[in-house]
Amino acid sequence: MQTQLAPEFKDTPEGREAEAILRKCVHCGFCTATCPTYQLLGDELDGPRGRIYLMKQVLEGAAPTRKTQLHLDRCLTCRNCESTCPSGVQYGHLIDIGRKIVDARVPRPATERALRWALKEGLPSPVFGPAMKLGQLVRPLMPAALKAKVPPRQHAGVWPAREHKRKVLMLAGCVQPAMMPNINSATARVLDACGIQTVVASKAGCCGAVKFHLNDQDGGKAEMRANIDAWWPHVQAGVEAIVMNASGCGVTVKEYGHILKDDPVYAERARRISELTRDLSELLPSLVEALKKARPDTFAPAAKGGQPAAAQTIVFHPPCTLQHGQQLKGGVEQHLGALGFKVQVARVESHLCCGSAGTYSVLNPKLSYQLRDRKLGHLADMQPQVIVSANIGCITHLQSGTDTPVRHWIEVLDDALGAGLA
């Protein structure tokens, strides 16, 4: 795609990056076939190719309008289009640039500004945990729409006390400890059973995704730098990896190196942090062998006969941040299967977004719930005993629309491990 950037963008880092991305686009339109919002709305401007045209026009000097802003807002940033694109267009990076430029030029209504401010300041805030506990106390009295955002109180269980020579860092996350604390403790217990100690840096907070994707990019970068500072002594001490059990956080931390590439102080450390970051599923190949060796009666492949304690039918919903953002596909299914689980994915549209998409379900509830119900319909066709995923947002969003338990896959693995110890 030929571009003629306006002088105000031509020699800026963002302009150069955007131009390089735009020049890779060949107008093929393959991306529209896998774009959730295009499938729902049927509007070219609510698909990746149309949004790319809108951003190109702005970068070439056209004045953005409120309509431009709404079309960009309706993008889930699921990055399915990146998995489909034959030309390697980095749409996720482009939409971040485009939204920042458009928001600087198009004022939002006061109600929108207030909601977006509340999300970006409230979710990563230390007061989120106490507020969630209060919400859980009065949950039975809440209207259905609000109740869907407040999961029942969950007990975290015991954090392992053993020390191991092998150590990994884990980001606790901003909302996960308050909403579903068992995910973190289950992660620590499973790793402990494999001889790996989980360390949480007390001063590490939100990964930065919430603020960054709500166009407070400076605020998001500040959180990223704070995490790097909190993790760096552990990196110097030789931790094996920085483990993410929320794929939305994982895809962001893996991009610290890109986001902070022009920061003279943090660029090199950010690159190293990204190199060390692993989604929890990336540890599964080594965990499989350790668990099978430690608990052969619990984690035995079903092909060897019998019904190991781990055997149950589960349906896996791969989050977009895992399969498209991090390009990690098939690993959870394969390796849980090697431990005796019967794992399936939806036969239809397993690649499409469930509609959670960070704060999207709050900012665009109509589209979000359409996608949720569409996804749950496909998952229900598999008649699952339990639905599992790999991201707190997907888990809570899907659970709001079904009575079937929705959990993190590590919790199901932890349950089986506990059963083996009983």
Short mmCIF file of C-alpha atoms in Angstrom, two decimals:
data_model
loop_
_atom_site.label_atom_id
_atom_site.label_comp_id
_atom_site.label_asym_id
_atom_site.label_seq_id
_atom_site.Cartn_x
_atom_site.Cartn_y
_atom_site.Cartn_z
CA MET A 1 0.00 0.00 0.00
CA GLN A 2 1.47 3.34 -1.07
CA THR A 3 1.46 6.07 1.55
CA GLN A 4 2.17 9.79 1.67
CA LEU A 5 2.37 10.69 5.34
CA ALA A 6 1.50 14.20 6.43
CA PRO A 7 4.54 16.26 7.54
CA GLU A 8 3.46 16.14 11.19
CA PHE A 9 3.85 12.33 11.20
CA LYS A 10 6.52 11.74 8.54
CA ASP A 11 9.62 11.94 10.71
CA THR A 12 8.23 10.71 14.01
CA PRO A 13 8.88 7.22 15.45
CA GLU A 14 5.15 6.44 15.36
CA GLY A 15 4.81 7.71 11.81
CA ARG A 16 7.72 5.62 10.57
CA GLU A 17 6.36 2.51 12.28
CA ALA A 18 2.86 3.09 10.93
CA GLU A 19 4.15 3.66 7.41
CA ALA A 20 6.16 0.42 7.48
CA ILE A 21 3.05 -1.49 8.61
CA LEU A 22 0.80 0.15 6.02
CA ARG A 23 3.21 -0.64 3.20
CA LYS A 24 2.87 -4.36 3.93
CA CYS A 25 -0.90 -4.35 3.35
CA VAL A 26 -1.87 -5.58 -0.14
CA HIS A 27 -5.65 -4.95 0.14
CA CYS A 28 -6.39 -8.70 -0.16
CA GLY A 29 -9.25 -8.66 2.34
CA PHE A 30 -8.49 -12.08 3.81
CA CYS A 31 -8.65 -10.40 7.22
CA THR A 32 -12.33 -9.55 6.88
CA ALA A 33 -13.23 -13.25 6.85
CA THR A 34 -11.90 -13.71 10.39
CA CYS A 35 -12.85 -10.37 11.92
CA PRO A 36 -15.57 -10.77 14.57
CA THR A 37 -16.99 -7.26 14.24
CA TYR A 38 -17.14 -7.47 10.45
CA GLN A 39 -19.01 -10.76 10.75
CA LEU A 40 -21.53 -9.16 13.12
CA LEU A 41 -21.95 -5.80 11.40
CA GLY A 42 -21.07 -6.45 7.76
CA ASP A 43 -19.51 -2.99 7.43
CA GLU A 44 -16.17 -2.71 5.66
CA LEU A 45 -15.15 0.03 8.09
CA ASP A 46 -15.72 -2.38 10.98
CA GLY A 47 -13.16 -4.80 9.59
CA PRO A 48 -9.35 -4.59 9.58
CA ARG A 49 -9.01 -3.48 5.97
CA GLY A 50 -11.50 -0.67 6.43
CA ARG A 51 -9.91 0.47 9.68
CA ILE A 52 -6.50 0.42 7.99
CA TYR A 53 -7.88 2.77 5.31
CA LEU A 54 -9.27 5.08 7.99
CA MET A 55 -5.93 5.21 9.81
CA LYS A 56 -4.05 5.72 6.55
CA GLN A 57 -6.26 8.71 5.72
CA VAL A 58 -5.59 10.27 9.11
CA LEU A 59 -1.85 9.70 8.83
CA GLU A 60 -1.93 11.34 5.41
CA GLY A 61 -3.55 14.45 6.84
CA ALA A 62 -7.32 13.87 6.75
CA ALA A 63 -9.20 15.14 9.78
CA PRO A 64 -10.60 12.26 11.84
CA THR A 65 -14.24 12.41 12.89
CA ARG A 66 -16.33 10.94 15.65
CA LYS A 67 -17.29 8.20 13.17
CA THR A 68 -13.61 7.39 12.64
CA GLN A 69 -13.19 7.08 16.39
CA LEU A 70 -16.21 4.77 16.76
CA HIS A 71 -15.00 2.40 14.05
CA LEU A 72 -11.61 2.13 15.78
CA ASP A 73 -13.31 1.74 19.16
CA ARG A 74 -15.32 -1.21 17.89
CA CYS A 75 -12.14 -3.16 17.11
CA LEU A 76 -11.61 -5.89 19.74
CA THR A 77 -7.83 -5.92 19.10
CA CYS A 78 -8.19 -9.71 18.97
CA ARG A 79 -5.50 -9.80 16.25
CA ASN A 80 -7.20 -12.65 14.44
CA CYS A 81 -6.47 -10.65 11.32
CA GLU A 82 -2.74 -11.02 12.01
CA SER A 83 -3.09 -14.81 12.03
CA THR A 84 -4.95 -14.62 8.72
CA CYS A 85 -2.82 -11.99 6.96
CA PRO A 86 -0.48 -13.47 4.30
CA SER A 87 1.65 -10.31 4.29
CA GLY A 88 2.50 -10.07 8.00
CA VAL A 89 0.70 -6.79 8.67
CA GLN A 90 1.15 -5.94 12.36
CA TYR A 91 -2.35 -4.61 12.79
CA GLY A 92 -2.21 -4.62 16.61
CA HIS A 93 0.63 -2.11 16.65
CA LEU A 94 -1.06 0.00 13.98
CA ILE A 95 -4.37 0.25 15.84
CA ASP A 96 -2.54 1.44 18.96
CA ILE A 97 -0.95 4.22 16.93
CA GLY A 98 -4.17 5.10 15.12
CA ARG A 99 -6.28 5.27 18.27
CA LYS A 100 -3.77 7.52 20.00
CA ILE A 101 -3.72 9.98 17.09
CA VAL A 102 -7.50 10.00 16.63
CA ASP A 103 -8.23 10.41 20.35
CA ALA A 104 -5.90 13.41 20.48
CA ARG A 105 -8.01 15.08 17.78
CA VAL A 106 -11.57 13.95 18.47
CA PRO A 107 -13.06 14.88 21.88
CA ARG A 108 -15.16 12.20 23.53
CA PRO A 109 -18.49 12.86 25.26
CA ALA A 110 -18.16 13.46 29.00
CA THR A 111 -19.83 10.16 29.93
CA GLU A 112 -17.36 8.20 27.78
CA ARG A 113 -14.42 10.05 29.23
CA ALA A 114 -15.61 9.34 32.75
CA LEU A 115 -16.13 5.62 32.11
CA ARG A 116 -12.77 5.19 30.43
CA TRP A 117 -11.06 7.10 33.25
CA ALA A 118 -12.77 4.90 35.85
CA LEU A 119 -11.61 1.74 34.08
CA LYS A 120 -8.01 2.77 33.55
CA GLU A 121 -7.59 4.16 37.04
CA GLY A 122 -9.82 1.73 38.92
CA LEU A 123 -8.84 -1.70 37.60
CA PRO A 124 -5.09 -1.39 38.33
CA SER A 125 -5.72 0.46 41.63
CA PRO A 126 -4.94 -1.00 45.09
CA VAL A 127 -8.56 -0.26 46.03
CA PHE A 128 -9.88 -2.69 43.39
CA GLY A 129 -9.44 -5.67 45.72
CA PRO A 130 -11.42 -4.20 48.66
CA ALA A 131 -14.06 -2.92 46.24
CA MET A 132 -14.43 -6.39 44.72
CA LYS A 133 -14.81 -7.97 48.17
CA LEU A 134 -17.54 -5.48 49.01
CA GLY A 135 -19.25 -6.22 45.70
CA GLN A 136 -19.13 -9.94 46.39
CA LEU A 137 -20.81 -9.41 49.76
CA VAL A 138 -23.79 -7.66 48.17
CA ARG A 139 -23.73 -9.67 44.94
CA PRO A 140 -27.12 -11.35 45.52
CA LEU A 141 -28.76 -7.91 45.58
CA MET A 142 -27.17 -6.71 42.34
CA PRO A 143 -28.99 -6.37 39.00
CA ALA A 144 -28.05 -9.07 36.48
CA ALA A 145 -25.84 -6.82 34.34
CA LEU A 146 -23.68 -5.80 37.29
CA LYS A 147 -23.71 -9.27 38.87
CA ALA A 148 -22.13 -10.62 35.68
CA LYS A 149 -19.06 -8.47 36.37
CA VAL A 150 -18.67 -9.68 39.98
CA PRO A 151 -17.85 -13.38 40.31
CA PRO A 152 -18.68 -15.19 43.57
CA ARG A 153 -15.93 -15.12 46.17
CA GLN A 154 -13.27 -17.74 45.54
CA HIS A 155 -10.85 -19.24 48.05
CA ALA A 156 -7.25 -19.37 46.93
CA GLY A 157 -6.11 -22.44 48.82
CA VAL A 158 -2.64 -22.94 50.23
CA TRP A 159 0.42 -21.37 48.67
CA PRO A 160 3.31 -23.88 48.73
CA ALA A 161 6.00 -23.17 51.32
CA ARG A 162 8.82 -25.28 49.91
CA GLU A 163 11.87 -23.65 48.39
CA HIS A 164 13.42 -24.97 45.20
CA LYS A 165 16.62 -24.27 43.34
CA ARG A 166 14.60 -23.65 40.19
CA LYS A 167 12.67 -20.36 40.41
CA VAL A 168 10.32 -18.44 38.16
CA LEU A 169 8.73 -15.04 38.56
CA MET A 170 4.98 -14.73 38.20
CA LEU A 171 2.94 -11.59 37.67
CA ALA A 172 0.03 -11.71 40.11
CA GLY A 173 -1.97 -9.28 37.96
CA CYS A 174 -4.22 -6.39 38.89
CA VAL A 175 -7.72 -7.94 38.92
CA GLN A 176 -6.97 -11.67 39.12
CA PRO A 177 -5.96 -11.80 42.82
CA ALA A 178 -9.28 -10.22 43.79
CA MET A 179 -11.57 -11.95 41.30
CA MET A 180 -10.08 -15.44 41.00
CA PRO A 181 -7.15 -15.85 43.41
CA ASN A 182 -7.09 -19.62 43.03
CA ILE A 183 -5.55 -19.28 39.56
CA ASN A 184 -2.32 -17.91 41.02
CA SER A 185 -2.10 -20.34 43.92
CA ALA A 186 -2.98 -23.27 41.65
CA THR A 187 -0.13 -22.21 39.37
CA ALA A 188 2.26 -22.15 42.32
CA ARG A 189 1.10 -25.59 43.55
CA VAL A 190 1.49 -27.28 40.17
CA LEU A 191 4.93 -25.75 39.64
CA ASP A 192 5.89 -26.75 43.18
CA ALA A 193 4.98 -30.37 42.42
CA CYS A 194 7.43 -30.15 39.52
CA GLY A 195 10.25 -28.76 41.64
CA ILE A 196 9.84 -25.12 40.60
CA GLN A 197 9.33 -22.28 43.07
CA THR A 198 7.02 -19.42 42.12
CA VAL A 199 8.16 -15.96 43.19
CA VAL A 200 5.96 -12.85 43.12
CA ALA A 201 7.70 -9.46 43.20
CA SER A 202 5.72 -7.37 45.67
CA LYS A 203 6.17 -4.10 43.79
CA ALA A 204 5.05 -5.48 40.41
CA GLY A 205 1.54 -4.38 39.50
CA CYS A 206 -0.63 -4.12 36.41
CA CYS A 207 1.13 -5.19 33.21
CA GLY A 208 0.16 -1.83 31.68
CA ALA A 209 -2.33 -3.18 29.14
CA VAL A 210 -5.43 -1.53 30.62
CA LYS A 211 -4.08 2.01 30.45
CA PHE A 212 -2.13 1.49 27.25
CA HIS A 213 -5.14 0.22 25.30
CA LEU A 214 -7.38 2.95 26.70
CA ASN A 215 -5.01 5.48 25.13
CA ASP A 216 -3.24 6.44 28.31
CA GLN A 217 -0.08 5.15 26.75
CA ASP A 218 2.18 7.20 29.01
CA GLY A 219 0.43 5.74 32.07
CA GLY A 220 0.73 2.24 30.67
CA LYS A 221 4.44 2.71 30.00
CA ALA A 222 4.95 3.97 33.55
CA GLU A 223 3.45 0.70 34.86
CA MET A 224 5.68 -1.27 32.53
CA ARG A 225 8.78 0.50 33.80
CA ALA A 226 7.70 -0.11 37.41
CA ASN A 227 7.39 -3.83 36.70
CA ILE A 228 10.80 -3.93 35.07
CA ASP A 229 12.28 -2.27 38.15
CA ALA A 230 10.52 -4.77 40.44
CA TRP A 231 11.64 -7.79 38.40
CA TRP A 232 15.16 -6.76 37.56
CA PRO A 233 16.86 -7.90 40.80
CA HIS A 234 15.27 -11.34 40.31
CA VAL A 235 16.42 -11.41 36.70
CA GLN A 236 19.94 -10.62 37.83
CA ALA A 237 19.64 -13.41 40.42
CA GLY A 238 18.93 -15.88 37.62
CA VAL A 239 15.20 -16.70 37.52
CA GLU A 240 14.43 -19.08 34.68
CA ALA A 241 11.45 -17.22 33.31
CA ILE A 242 8.70 -14.70 33.98
CA VAL A 243 5.54 -16.80 33.86
CA MET A 244 2.16 -15.41 32.84
CA ASN A 245 -1.04 -17.30 33.64
CA ALA A 246 -3.20 -14.58 32.06
CA SER A 247 -2.57 -14.55 28.34
CA GLY A 248 -3.70 -10.92 28.08
CA CYS A 249 -0.89 -9.89 30.41
CA GLY A 250 1.51 -12.25 28.67
CA VAL A 251 1.06 -10.76 25.23
CA THR A 252 1.64 -7.28 26.66
CA VAL A 253 4.78 -8.15 28.64
CA LYS A 254 6.17 -9.96 25.61
CA GLU A 255 5.87 -6.62 23.81
CA TYR A 256 7.64 -4.51 26.44
CA GLY A 257 10.72 -4.60 24.26
CA HIS A 258 8.79 -3.18 21.33
CA ILE A 259 6.79 -0.62 23.28
CA LEU A 260 9.84 0.75 25.11
CA LYS A 261 12.30 0.38 22.23
CA ASP A 262 12.86 4.13 22.04
CA ASP A 263 13.35 4.59 25.80
CA PRO A 264 17.08 5.25 26.35
CA VAL A 265 16.95 4.00 29.95
CA TYR A 266 14.63 1.00 29.72
CA ALA A 267 14.95 -0.28 26.14
CA GLU A 268 17.55 -2.97 26.85
CA ARG A 269 15.96 -4.15 30.08
CA ALA A 270 12.54 -4.23 28.44
CA ARG A 271 13.93 -6.38 25.64
CA ARG A 272 15.38 -8.81 28.19
CA ILE A 273 12.11 -8.96 30.14
CA SER A 274 10.24 -9.81 26.94
CA GLU A 275 12.75 -12.54 26.14
CA LEU A 276 12.24 -14.15 29.54
CA THR A 277 8.43 -13.99 29.46
CA ARG A 278 6.56 -17.26 28.95
CA ASP A 279 2.89 -18.07 28.92
CA LEU A 280 2.22 -20.80 31.46
CA SER A 281 1.29 -23.17 28.62
CA GLU A 282 4.85 -22.88 27.28
CA LEU A 283 6.05 -24.65 30.43
CA LEU A 284 3.65 -27.54 29.88
CA PRO A 285 6.00 -29.81 27.88
CA SER A 286 8.46 -29.99 30.79
CA LEU A 287 5.67 -30.14 33.38
CA VAL A 288 4.07 -33.13 31.65
CA GLU A 289 7.11 -35.31 32.12
CA ALA A 290 7.64 -34.17 35.72
CA LEU A 291 4.00 -34.79 36.67
CA LYS A 292 3.83 -38.19 34.99
CA LYS A 293 6.96 -39.23 36.81
CA ALA A 294 5.80 -37.90 40.19
CA ARG A 295 2.15 -39.02 39.92
CA PRO A 296 1.94 -41.93 37.44
CA ASP A 297 -1.43 -43.12 38.78
CA THR A 298 -2.94 -39.66 38.37
CA PHE A 299 -1.42 -38.46 35.13
CA ALA A 300 -1.34 -41.47 32.83
CA PRO A 301 -2.33 -41.28 29.17
CA ALA A 302 -5.73 -42.82 28.63
CA ALA A 303 -4.26 -44.79 25.73
CA LYS A 304 -2.47 -46.99 28.27
CA GLY A 305 -5.80 -48.17 29.61
CA GLY A 306 -7.84 -47.46 32.70
CA GLN A 307 -9.22 -44.15 33.89
CA PRO A 308 -6.57 -41.99 35.56
CA ALA A 309 -7.76 -39.44 38.09
CA ALA A 310 -7.13 -36.68 35.57
CA ALA A 311 -9.58 -38.10 33.04
CA GLN A 312 -12.55 -35.86 32.35
CA THR A 313 -13.98 -34.17 29.28
CA ILE A 314 -13.11 -30.51 29.06
CA VAL A 315 -13.57 -28.00 26.28
CA PHE A 316 -10.80 -25.46 25.81
CA HIS A 317 -11.48 -21.91 24.65
CA PRO A 318 -8.15 -20.49 23.45
CA PRO A 319 -8.06 -16.74 24.16
CA CYS A 320 -7.22 -14.43 21.27
CA THR A 321 -4.24 -13.14 23.24
CA LEU A 322 -2.89 -16.71 23.29
CA GLN A 323 -3.64 -17.98 19.78
CA HIS A 324 -3.32 -14.72 17.84
CA GLY A 325 -1.38 -12.31 20.05
CA GLN A 326 1.26 -14.83 21.14
CA GLN A 327 0.74 -17.26 18.26
CA LEU A 328 0.56 -20.20 20.68
CA LYS A 329 -1.83 -22.75 19.25
CA GLY A 330 -2.56 -26.34 20.20
CA GLY A 331 -0.15 -26.63 23.12
CA VAL A 332 -2.70 -26.70 25.93
CA GLU A 333 -4.80 -29.34 24.19
CA GLN A 334 -1.83 -31.51 23.27
CA HIS A 335 -0.10 -31.52 26.63
CA LEU A 336 -3.20 -31.82 28.81
CA GLY A 337 -4.11 -34.75 26.57
CA ALA A 338 -0.75 -36.31 27.34
CA LEU A 339 -1.70 -36.16 31.02
CA GLY A 340 -4.92 -38.08 30.48
CA PHE A 341 -7.43 -35.28 29.98
CA LYS A 342 -9.93 -35.50 27.16
CA VAL A 343 -9.57 -32.06 25.63
CA GLN A 344 -11.68 -30.67 22.82
CA VAL A 345 -12.05 -27.30 21.15
CA ALA A 346 -15.18 -26.00 19.51
CA ARG A 347 -15.67 -27.44 16.04
CA VAL A 348 -16.93 -24.08 14.79
CA GLU A 349 -15.24 -20.68 15.12
CA SER A 350 -12.70 -21.68 17.76
CA HIS A 351 -10.49 -18.93 16.31
CA LEU A 352 -13.01 -16.15 17.01
CA CYS A 353 -13.05 -13.81 20.01
CA CYS A 354 -15.46 -14.44 22.89
CA GLY A 355 -16.09 -10.69 23.20
CA SER A 356 -14.26 -10.07 26.47
CA ALA A 357 -11.23 -8.25 25.06
CA GLY A 358 -10.07 -6.46 28.19
CA THR A 359 -12.42 -3.56 28.89
CA TYR A 360 -14.38 -4.11 25.66
CA SER A 361 -17.28 -5.85 27.40
CA VAL A 362 -17.85 -2.68 29.45
CA LEU A 363 -17.32 -0.17 26.64
CA ASN A 364 -19.14 -2.12 23.90
CA PRO A 365 -21.54 -4.42 25.77
CA LYS A 366 -23.97 -5.08 22.91
CA LEU A 367 -21.33 -6.45 20.55
CA SER A 368 -19.49 -8.14 23.40
CA TYR A 369 -22.50 -10.13 24.58
CA GLN A 370 -23.42 -11.10 21.02
CA LEU A 371 -19.97 -12.61 20.62
CA ARG A 372 -20.15 -14.26 24.05
CA ASP A 373 -23.44 -15.97 23.31
CA ARG A 374 -22.24 -17.04 19.87
CA LYS A 375 -19.12 -18.55 21.44
CA LEU A 376 -21.04 -20.28 24.23
CA GLY A 377 -23.39 -21.80 21.67
CA HIS A 378 -20.49 -23.45 19.89
CA LEU A 379 -18.94 -24.60 23.17
CA ALA A 380 -22.25 -26.03 24.39
CA ASP A 381 -22.44 -28.20 21.27
CA MET A 382 -19.48 -30.12 22.71
CA GLN A 383 -21.46 -30.93 25.90
CA PRO A 384 -18.54 -30.04 28.21
CA GLN A 385 -18.30 -30.96 31.87
CA VAL A 386 -16.16 -27.88 32.26
CA ILE A 387 -14.97 -25.09 29.97
CA VAL A 388 -11.37 -24.00 30.42
CA SER A 389 -9.47 -21.01 29.14
CA ALA A 390 -6.21 -19.19 29.79
CA ASN A 391 -7.19 -15.60 30.56
CA ILE A 392 -9.11 -14.08 33.46
CA GLY A 393 -11.16 -11.84 31.18
CA CYS A 394 -12.38 -14.68 28.97
CA ILE A 395 -13.16 -16.84 32.01
CA THR A 396 -15.32 -14.26 33.79
CA HIS A 397 -17.00 -13.13 30.56
CA LEU A 398 -17.97 -16.64 29.48
CA GLN A 399 -19.08 -17.60 32.99
CA SER A 400 -21.52 -14.69 32.98
CA GLY A 401 -23.51 -16.44 30.26
CA THR A 402 -23.51 -20.11 31.28
CA ASP A 403 -24.08 -22.43 34.22
CA THR A 404 -21.29 -24.72 33.02
CA PRO A 405 -18.19 -24.11 35.17
CA VAL A 406 -15.58 -21.97 33.40
CA ARG A 407 -12.09 -22.20 34.86
CA HIS A 408 -8.43 -21.73 34.07
CA TRP A 409 -6.88 -24.92 32.76
CA ILE A 410 -4.25 -24.79 35.53
CA GLU A 411 -7.03 -25.08 38.14
CA VAL A 412 -8.26 -28.31 36.58
CA LEU A 413 -4.71 -29.64 36.53
CA ASP A 414 -4.27 -28.58 40.16
CA ASP A 415 -7.52 -30.35 41.13
CA ALA A 416 -6.27 -33.57 39.56
CA LEU A 417 -2.95 -33.19 41.35
CA GLY A 418 -4.78 -32.71 44.66
CA ALA A 419 -6.90 -35.79 43.98
CA GLY A 420 -3.72 -37.76 43.42
CA LEU A 421 -2.39 -36.63 46.75
CA ALA A 422 -5.57 -37.55 48.63
#
